[in-house]
Short mmCIF file of C-alpha atoms in Angstrom, two decimals:
data_model
loop_
_atom_site.label_atom_id
_atom_site.label_comp_id
_atom_site.label_asym_id
_atom_site.label_seq_id
_atom_site.Cartn_x
_atom_site.Cartn_y
_atom_site.Cartn_z
CA MET X 1 35.17 13.30 -48.32
CA ASP X 2 37.27 14.85 -45.64
CA LEU X 3 39.50 16.99 -47.91
CA ALA X 4 41.69 18.21 -44.97
CA GLY X 5 42.86 14.83 -43.94
CA PRO X 6 43.91 13.49 -47.39
CA ALA X 7 45.55 16.84 -48.44
CA GLY X 8 47.59 17.08 -45.17
CA TYR X 9 48.78 13.47 -45.74
CA VAL X 10 49.79 14.18 -49.36
CA THR X 11 51.61 17.48 -48.20
CA ALA X 12 53.56 15.64 -45.53
CA MET X 13 54.29 12.75 -47.92
CA HIS X 14 55.75 15.19 -50.69
CA ARG X 15 57.93 17.15 -48.35
CA SER X 16 60.05 14.14 -47.97
CA TRP X 17 60.29 13.45 -51.68
CA PRO X 18 63.56 14.67 -53.57
CA LYS X 19 63.23 18.24 -54.99
CA HIS X 20 63.69 18.50 -58.74
CA ARG X 21 66.89 20.92 -58.62
CA LEU X 22 69.88 20.60 -61.09
CA PRO X 23 72.20 18.07 -59.44
CA ARG X 24 75.88 18.99 -59.09
CA ARG X 25 76.96 16.08 -61.32
CA ARG X 26 75.53 17.97 -64.20
CA LEU X 27 76.76 21.32 -63.58
CA PHE X 28 79.65 20.69 -65.65
CA VAL X 29 77.44 20.91 -68.74
CA VAL X 30 77.43 24.75 -68.43
CA THR X 31 81.06 25.01 -68.85
CA THR X 32 81.30 22.27 -71.87
CA ALA X 33 78.45 23.75 -73.62
CA ALA X 34 79.65 27.31 -73.55
CA ALA X 35 82.95 26.06 -74.64
CA LEU X 36 81.55 24.29 -77.45
CA LEU X 37 79.49 27.29 -78.81
CA ALA X 38 82.54 29.67 -78.08
CA SER X 39 84.99 27.43 -80.29
CA THR X 40 82.81 28.36 -83.50
CA THR X 41 85.24 30.36 -85.70
CA VAL X 42 83.37 33.47 -86.91
CA ALA X 43 84.53 36.67 -88.18
CA THR X 44 83.41 40.01 -86.58
CA PRO X 45 80.12 40.74 -88.24
CA THR X 46 80.03 43.86 -90.37
CA VAL X 47 77.01 45.82 -90.84
CA ALA X 48 77.26 45.99 -94.53
CA GLY X 49 74.25 47.23 -96.81
CA PRO X 50 72.73 49.86 -98.85
CA ALA X 51 73.72 53.41 -97.79
CA THR X 52 70.06 54.19 -97.41
CA ALA X 53 69.43 51.01 -95.23
CA GLY X 54 67.74 51.50 -91.69
CA PRO X 55 68.88 49.72 -88.60
CA ARG X 56 70.20 46.30 -89.36
CA VAL X 57 67.41 43.55 -89.34
CA ASP X 58 68.15 40.65 -86.85
CA THR X 59 67.91 37.95 -89.32
CA ALA X 60 68.15 35.14 -86.61
CA VAL X 61 64.86 36.51 -85.01
CA GLU X 62 63.30 37.02 -88.35
CA TRP X 63 63.93 33.44 -89.46
CA TYR X 64 62.95 32.14 -86.07
CA ASP X 65 59.49 33.66 -86.62
CA VAL X 66 59.39 32.41 -89.98
CA THR X 67 60.00 28.86 -88.63
CA ALA X 68 57.49 29.41 -86.04
CA ALA X 69 54.86 30.56 -88.40
CA THR X 70 55.78 27.52 -90.73
CA ILE X 71 55.57 24.84 -88.12
CA ALA X 72 52.33 26.33 -86.74
CA THR X 73 50.55 25.22 -89.92
CA GLY X 74 49.11 21.50 -90.25
CA THR X 75 48.61 18.76 -87.76
CA ARG X 76 51.87 17.03 -87.53
CA PRO X 77 52.93 15.27 -84.16
CA GLN X 78 54.78 17.62 -82.03
CA VAL X 79 58.28 15.48 -82.35
CA THR X 80 57.77 15.85 -86.17
CA SER X 81 57.48 19.42 -85.81
CA SER X 82 60.57 19.57 -83.12
CA ARG X 83 62.51 17.48 -85.95
CA ALA X 84 61.91 20.23 -88.48
CA TRP X 85 63.21 22.89 -86.07
CA ALA X 86 66.15 20.97 -85.38
CA ILE X 87 67.11 20.13 -88.99
CA SER X 88 66.75 23.61 -90.18
CA TRP X 89 68.69 25.03 -87.49
CA VAL X 90 71.42 22.66 -87.19
CA ALA X 91 72.05 23.19 -90.79
CA ALA X 92 72.32 27.05 -90.23
CA ALA X 93 74.73 26.48 -87.29
CA ARG X 94 76.82 24.50 -89.54
CA ALA X 95 76.68 26.90 -92.34
CA LEU X 96 78.02 29.72 -89.86
CA ARG X 97 80.87 27.83 -88.52
CA HIS X 98 83.40 29.46 -90.76
CA ALA X 99 82.26 32.78 -92.11
CA PRO X 100 84.52 34.34 -94.72
CA GLY X 101 86.17 37.66 -93.54
CA VAL X 102 84.72 39.71 -96.35
CA ARG X 103 81.49 41.14 -95.65
CA ALA X 104 80.98 38.50 -92.80
CA GLY X 105 77.53 40.03 -91.69
CA ASP X 106 76.28 39.52 -95.20
CA TYR X 107 77.52 35.95 -95.69
CA GLN X 108 76.11 35.03 -92.19
CA ASP X 109 72.75 36.47 -92.94
CA ALA X 110 72.53 34.87 -96.35
CA ALA X 111 73.55 31.39 -94.96
CA LEU X 112 71.19 31.33 -92.02
CA ALA X 113 68.10 32.32 -94.19
CA SER X 114 69.27 29.89 -96.94
CA ALA X 115 69.80 26.86 -94.64
CA VAL X 116 66.52 27.36 -92.77
CA HIS X 117 64.66 28.10 -95.94
CA THR X 118 66.01 24.85 -97.55
CA GLY X 119 65.32 22.65 -94.50
CA LEU X 120 61.70 23.95 -94.00
CA SER X 121 60.83 23.89 -97.82
CA ALA X 122 61.77 20.16 -97.85
CA LEU X 123 59.80 19.35 -94.43
CA VAL X 124 56.81 21.54 -94.77
CA PRO X 125 56.40 21.70 -98.59
CA GLU X 126 53.01 23.11 -98.44
CA ASN X 127 54.37 26.35 -97.21
CA ALA X 128 56.96 26.72 -100.07
CA ALA X 129 55.57 29.81 -101.60
CA ALA X 130 55.48 31.79 -98.24
CA LEU X 131 59.06 30.51 -97.63
CA ASP X 132 60.37 31.64 -100.87
CA ALA X 133 58.76 34.94 -100.26
CA ALA X 134 60.58 35.27 -96.81
CA LEU X 135 63.84 34.39 -98.35
CA ALA X 136 63.42 37.08 -101.11
CA THR X 137 62.79 39.65 -98.64
CA THR X 138 66.09 38.79 -96.64
CA LEU X 139 68.17 38.36 -99.76
CA ALA X 140 66.85 41.85 -101.12
CA ARG X 141 68.42 43.79 -98.23
CA ILE X 142 71.99 41.97 -98.75
CA PRO X 143 74.04 43.65 -101.38
CA ALA X 144 74.61 41.35 -104.30
CA GLY X 145 78.31 39.85 -104.48
CA ALA X 146 80.38 37.00 -103.47
CA ALA X 147 79.54 37.17 -99.78
CA ARG X 148 75.83 36.68 -100.46
CA ASP X 149 76.33 33.92 -103.03
CA ARG X 150 78.68 32.11 -100.82
CA GLY X 151 76.16 32.51 -97.74
CA VAL X 152 73.25 31.17 -99.98
CA ALA X 153 75.11 28.26 -101.27
CA ALA X 154 76.62 27.11 -97.85
CA GLY X 155 73.12 27.16 -96.25
CA GLU X 156 71.59 25.10 -99.20
CA ARG X 157 74.51 22.84 -98.97
CA GLU X 158 74.38 21.86 -95.21
CA ALA X 159 70.53 21.81 -95.11
CA THR X 160 70.60 19.27 -98.15
CA THR X 161 73.35 17.29 -96.65
CA LEU X 162 71.46 17.15 -93.01
CA LEU X 163 68.11 16.23 -94.85
CA ALA X 164 69.87 13.23 -96.62
CA GLU X 165 71.39 12.08 -93.15
CA ARG X 166 68.13 12.31 -91.42
CA ALA X 167 66.08 10.67 -94.10
CA ASP X 168 64.10 7.59 -92.99
CA ASP X 169 64.66 8.64 -89.21
CA GLY X 170 61.23 7.26 -87.99
CA LEU X 171 59.86 10.77 -87.07
CA ASP X 172 57.28 11.10 -89.92
CA PRO X 173 53.79 11.16 -88.98
CA ALA X 174 53.01 7.74 -89.72
CA SER X 175 56.05 6.13 -88.05
CA VAL X 176 55.45 8.16 -84.88
CA ASN X 177 51.68 6.89 -84.58
CA PRO X 178 51.60 3.28 -85.38
CA PRO X 179 48.65 1.04 -84.36
CA PHE X 180 49.03 0.16 -80.75
CA PRO X 181 47.39 -2.85 -79.30
CA THR X 182 45.74 -2.10 -76.05
CA PRO X 183 47.15 -4.37 -73.23
CA ALA X 184 44.99 -6.53 -71.14
CA PRO X 185 43.43 -4.80 -68.36
CA GLN X 186 45.17 -5.36 -65.06
CA PRO X 187 46.06 -3.05 -61.93
CA GLY X 188 48.59 -0.55 -62.80
CA ILE X 189 48.37 -0.99 -66.54
CA TRP X 190 47.56 1.76 -69.03
CA GLN X 191 44.09 1.51 -70.58
CA PRO X 192 42.42 4.11 -72.96
CA THR X 193 40.78 7.11 -71.13
CA PRO X 194 37.59 8.74 -71.19
CA PRO X 195 35.95 10.37 -73.01
CA THR X 196 37.26 9.20 -76.24
CA PHE X 197 39.18 5.99 -75.30
CA THR X 198 41.65 6.63 -78.13
CA PRO X 199 44.18 4.07 -78.50
CA GLY X 200 47.94 4.62 -77.55
CA GLN X 201 49.46 7.64 -79.30
CA GLN X 202 53.22 8.25 -79.99
CA ALA X 203 54.13 4.82 -79.35
CA GLY X 204 56.34 4.87 -82.42
CA ASN X 205 58.68 7.55 -81.09
CA ARG X 206 60.70 4.97 -79.12
CA TYR X 207 61.81 3.44 -82.46
CA ALA X 208 63.01 6.76 -84.06
CA THR X 209 66.69 7.38 -84.53
CA PRO X 210 67.77 10.02 -82.14
CA PHE X 211 70.24 13.01 -83.03
CA LEU X 212 72.60 12.48 -80.24
CA LEU X 213 71.46 9.65 -77.96
CA ASP X 214 72.96 6.29 -78.65
CA ARG X 215 69.89 4.50 -77.68
CA ALA X 216 66.22 5.61 -76.48
CA ASP X 217 66.67 4.01 -72.96
CA ARG X 218 69.93 5.41 -72.16
CA TYR X 219 68.44 7.55 -69.22
CA ARG X 220 65.06 5.60 -68.69
CA PRO X 221 64.06 6.29 -65.28
CA GLY X 222 63.51 3.76 -62.59
CA PRO X 223 59.95 2.30 -62.22
CA PRO X 224 56.99 4.19 -61.02
CA PRO X 225 55.78 3.71 -57.39
CA ALA X 226 54.33 0.05 -56.80
CA VAL X 227 50.71 -0.11 -56.94
CA GLY X 228 49.55 0.20 -53.40
CA SER X 229 52.66 1.60 -52.02
CA ALA X 230 52.63 4.86 -49.77
CA ARG X 231 53.79 7.01 -52.49
CA TYR X 232 51.39 5.58 -55.10
CA ARG X 233 48.47 6.22 -52.43
CA ALA X 234 49.66 9.76 -51.85
CA ASP X 235 49.96 10.31 -55.66
CA LEU X 236 46.38 9.44 -56.20
CA THR X 237 45.13 11.08 -53.31
CA GLU X 238 46.56 14.47 -54.38
CA VAL X 239 45.16 13.90 -58.00
CA ARG X 240 41.83 13.06 -56.42
CA VAL X 241 41.57 16.03 -54.25
CA TYR X 242 43.21 18.75 -56.51
CA GLY X 243 42.71 17.39 -60.10
CA ALA X 244 38.93 16.67 -60.10
CA ALA X 245 36.67 18.68 -62.31
CA ASP X 246 34.68 19.69 -59.44
CA SER X 247 37.36 20.01 -56.99
CA THR X 248 36.62 22.45 -53.90
CA ALA X 249 40.43 22.09 -52.75
CA ARG X 250 41.89 23.58 -55.83
CA THR X 251 42.08 27.61 -55.95
CA GLN X 252 41.43 29.65 -58.96
CA ALA X 253 45.17 30.37 -59.34
CA GLN X 254 45.99 26.67 -59.44
CA THR X 255 43.10 26.13 -62.22
CA ASP X 256 44.49 28.96 -64.16
CA THR X 257 47.97 27.42 -64.00
CA ALA X 258 46.75 24.06 -65.00
CA THR X 259 44.91 25.60 -68.03
CA PHE X 260 47.63 27.74 -69.07
CA TRP X 261 50.22 24.82 -69.15
CA LEU X 262 47.85 22.39 -70.83
CA GLY X 263 48.74 23.20 -74.39
CA SER X 264 51.43 21.93 -76.63
CA SER X 265 54.81 22.40 -75.01
CA LEU X 266 56.34 23.04 -78.26
CA VAL X 267 54.13 26.05 -78.81
CA LEU X 268 54.41 27.32 -75.14
CA TYR X 269 58.03 27.12 -75.32
CA THR X 270 58.55 28.79 -78.58
CA GLY X 271 58.08 32.18 -77.15
CA VAL X 272 60.49 31.29 -74.28
CA LEU X 273 63.13 30.34 -76.48
CA ARG X 274 62.54 33.48 -78.69
CA ALA X 275 63.26 35.61 -75.89
CA ALA X 276 66.50 33.96 -75.14
CA LEU X 277 67.63 34.28 -78.86
CA ALA X 278 66.14 37.99 -79.07
CA GLN X 279 68.01 39.09 -75.93
CA SER X 280 71.13 37.40 -76.78
CA ARG X 281 74.45 39.51 -77.73
CA GLU X 282 76.38 36.42 -78.82
CA PRO X 283 77.71 36.11 -82.54
CA ALA X 284 75.25 34.62 -85.14
CA ALA X 285 76.69 31.18 -85.15
CA ARG X 286 76.17 30.79 -81.36
CA ARG X 287 72.90 32.19 -81.55
CA ALA X 288 71.96 29.66 -84.40
CA GLY X 289 73.54 26.90 -82.21
CA LEU X 290 71.22 27.86 -79.21
CA VAL X 291 68.20 27.12 -81.25
CA ALA X 292 69.65 23.96 -82.85
CA VAL X 293 70.69 22.36 -79.76
CA PHE X 294 67.58 23.29 -77.97
CA HIS X 295 65.57 21.39 -80.51
CA VAL X 296 67.93 18.39 -81.02
CA ALA X 297 67.67 17.81 -77.16
CA LEU X 298 63.96 18.14 -77.33
CA VAL X 299 63.66 15.75 -80.11
CA ASP X 300 65.89 13.07 -78.15
CA THR X 301 63.88 13.81 -75.11
CA GLN X 302 60.51 13.04 -76.73
CA ILE X 303 62.13 9.79 -78.09
CA ALA X 304 63.43 8.94 -74.62
CA THR X 305 59.86 9.77 -73.03
CA SER X 306 57.97 7.36 -75.41
CA ASP X 307 60.48 4.50 -74.53
CA ALA X 308 59.71 4.94 -70.82
CA LYS X 309 56.12 5.61 -71.33
CA TYR X 310 55.46 2.41 -73.21
CA ALA X 311 58.14 0.38 -71.21
CA TYR X 312 56.31 0.88 -67.83
CA LEU X 313 52.68 1.06 -69.36
CA ARG X 314 51.40 2.76 -65.99
CA TRP X 315 47.66 3.62 -65.95
CA ARG X 316 46.54 7.25 -65.78
CA PRO X 317 44.97 8.64 -62.56
CA VAL X 318 41.45 8.55 -63.96
CA THR X 319 41.84 4.98 -64.73
CA ALA X 320 42.97 4.16 -61.27
CA ILE X 321 40.59 6.33 -59.29
CA GLN X 322 37.64 5.07 -61.13
CA ALA X 323 38.63 1.50 -60.83
CA GLY X 324 38.96 2.07 -57.18
CA ASP X 325 35.94 3.45 -54.91
CA ASP X 326 35.06 6.60 -57.16
CA PRO X 327 34.02 5.50 -60.56
CA ALA X 328 32.22 8.95 -61.28
CA TRP X 329 35.56 10.96 -60.70
CA THR X 330 36.40 13.18 -63.63
CA PRO X 331 39.54 15.10 -64.18
CA LEU X 332 39.60 18.84 -64.68
CA HIS X 333 41.18 18.29 -68.33
CA THR X 334 40.90 15.50 -70.72
CA THR X 335 43.61 12.88 -70.30
CA PRO X 336 46.02 12.39 -73.27
CA ALA X 337 46.04 8.94 -74.88
CA HIS X 338 49.35 7.62 -73.69
CA PRO X 339 50.75 6.26 -70.33
CA ASP X 340 51.28 8.33 -67.38
CA TYR X 341 54.98 7.88 -66.64
CA PRO X 342 56.76 9.89 -67.12
CA SER X 343 55.06 13.09 -67.80
CA GLY X 344 55.95 14.28 -71.45
CA HIS X 345 55.26 17.90 -70.55
CA ASN X 346 57.71 17.66 -67.75
CA THR X 347 60.43 15.87 -69.78
CA TYR X 348 60.04 18.98 -72.24
CA SER X 349 60.26 21.46 -69.47
CA GLY X 350 63.06 19.72 -67.84
CA ALA X 351 65.06 19.55 -71.09
CA ALA X 352 64.40 23.22 -71.97
CA GLU X 353 65.41 24.34 -68.56
CA GLN X 354 68.71 22.61 -68.92
CA VAL X 355 69.66 23.70 -72.30
CA LEU X 356 68.77 27.43 -71.52
CA THR X 357 70.56 27.32 -68.15
CA ALA X 358 73.69 25.84 -69.74
CA LEU X 359 73.72 28.18 -72.80
CA VAL X 360 72.26 31.46 -71.47
CA GLY X 361 72.40 31.22 -67.61
CA PRO X 362 69.66 30.75 -65.03
CA ARG X 363 67.93 33.68 -66.03
CA ALA X 364 67.02 35.77 -69.06
CA ARG X 365 68.78 39.26 -69.54
CA GLN X 366 65.22 40.88 -69.29
CA PRO X 367 61.92 39.67 -68.32
CA PHE X 368 59.85 37.98 -71.03
CA THR X 369 56.05 37.38 -71.38
CA ILE X 370 54.50 34.43 -73.07
CA GLY X 371 50.98 33.33 -74.03
CA SER X 372 49.10 30.03 -74.09
CA PRO X 373 47.18 28.29 -76.70
CA SER X 374 45.09 26.60 -74.13
CA GLN X 375 44.24 29.97 -72.23
CA SER X 376 43.14 32.56 -74.72
CA GLY X 377 44.22 35.99 -73.84
CA ALA X 378 46.13 34.91 -70.50
CA THR X 379 49.90 35.80 -70.46
CA ARG X 380 52.71 35.13 -67.83
CA THR X 381 55.95 37.00 -67.24
CA TYR X 382 59.03 35.45 -66.07
CA ASP X 383 62.75 36.29 -65.72
CA ARG X 384 64.21 32.82 -64.85
CA TRP X 385 63.60 29.36 -66.58
CA ARG X 386 62.92 27.39 -63.38
CA PRO X 387 59.64 28.62 -62.56
CA LEU X 388 58.29 27.34 -65.76
CA THR X 389 59.47 23.85 -64.68
CA ASP X 390 57.92 24.19 -61.40
CA GLU X 391 54.64 25.23 -62.81
CA ASN X 392 54.59 22.43 -65.23
CA VAL X 393 55.10 19.91 -62.23
CA ASP X 394 52.17 21.32 -60.43
CA ALA X 395 49.88 21.95 -63.44
CA ARG X 396 49.67 18.42 -64.60
CA VAL X 397 48.50 17.16 -61.14
CA TRP X 398 45.97 20.16 -61.00
CA SER X 399 44.79 19.27 -64.36
CA GLY X 400 43.96 15.64 -63.13
CA ILE X 401 45.89 13.94 -65.73
CA HIS X 402 49.38 13.04 -64.32
CA THR X 403 50.70 11.94 -60.91
CA ARG X 404 53.31 13.93 -59.19
CA SER X 405 55.71 11.07 -59.30
CA ALA X 406 55.35 10.93 -63.19
CA ASP X 407 56.10 14.72 -63.36
CA LEU X 408 59.29 14.81 -61.30
CA ALA X 409 60.42 11.70 -63.14
CA GLY X 410 59.74 13.66 -66.34
CA VAL X 411 61.90 16.68 -65.30
CA GLU X 412 64.82 14.42 -64.35
CA LEU X 413 64.60 12.49 -67.66
CA GLY X 414 64.38 15.67 -69.69
CA ARG X 415 67.24 17.20 -67.83
CA ASP X 416 69.45 13.83 -68.23
CA VAL X 417 68.82 13.82 -71.99
CA ALA X 418 69.47 17.50 -72.55
CA ALA X 419 72.74 17.34 -70.45
CA HIS X 420 73.72 14.52 -72.92
CA ALA X 421 72.85 16.53 -75.91
CA LEU X 422 75.01 19.57 -74.58
CA ARG X 423 77.94 17.30 -73.87
CA ASN X 424 77.80 15.68 -77.46
CA ALA X 425 76.71 18.58 -79.56
CA HIS X 426 80.08 19.05 -81.06
CA ARG X 427 79.36 15.62 -82.96
CA LEU X 428 76.59 17.41 -84.72
CA LEU X 429 77.56 20.84 -85.13
CA GLY X 430 81.27 20.28 -85.84
#
């Protein structure tokens, strides 16, 4: 194959495509979201504790790490894990809305820990012992008294209420992955992919109850490029050239980017959100709100992603290329078992970027470093949120598992759903 010809054609085609930058029509979300979190009524935190206590422990970061460790156990679907994050931290944000003026810092620490503990204990019951130990550690450093007691009660109350509100929301593992009948083979329509030919996964997400979306298809993107169109051909040519297992056009740096971003988006972005939380100088309620809104937006994004994927049922590049003139073509990485359009990794990155930009700003206060579950020992350092999205777009093409059209549509869908969550977060947080 003449790589220079197809690659040049693809580059020329893609220069004419819309860039995935933040549209002006959504910039107002930054202002409204900041106003939402700023409206929370909190007393000035006081550093209260035993006279012998050392520097005050950052309880928000402490329980962020507890949540991450709890969620890391088991084999739940990603959206089910996102739901556990969302419920636990929305409960914490609610509990922190109105802190009493007496020993407010003690109240806030107790309320946050109690809310997250109660939520996670119900949703990940196999980790109850570890969660109980973590709560005991937090409460042991808070002086006994009314502030601590009120905080514990508020956290338990908000979490219990929210758990009841979200019961039977369709995000349990069985509902997320119901049997999905494979459609009849025809050009452009998804079919199970090699090497495992697993039936369609996550098809049930589209029927789940969102946190803030009124319906799953609210921001459904337009259809993918028509089979045989110029853009369709450019998409496949790019994947064929740069995403093949034996590609000679893909550089080592591109291979590394593809491998780094191959893993779970939830796991990859856990370190990103932690950096934003740890660097934040905002009051406790606003910091809890950051984590809560992030995961609420991501749950709704995953529901919207499933809706679009199974509405369009677009076949994966490996199916399209092998059905054409290259039956032996193999992608760099194994193709996930669900349709191509839009890319789920990129709906996640688009939503994450939108929330972080709105609530933190376009860059972190300090550079942060994250690792990857799919590239052991590798780390990457960033100081802005946008490059993570850009890398995700490229990575899925270089992995050979998504078209660029699916990636760009994913970014826009994620941003749309996250913007909706930011505009409507007051409905959830109070």
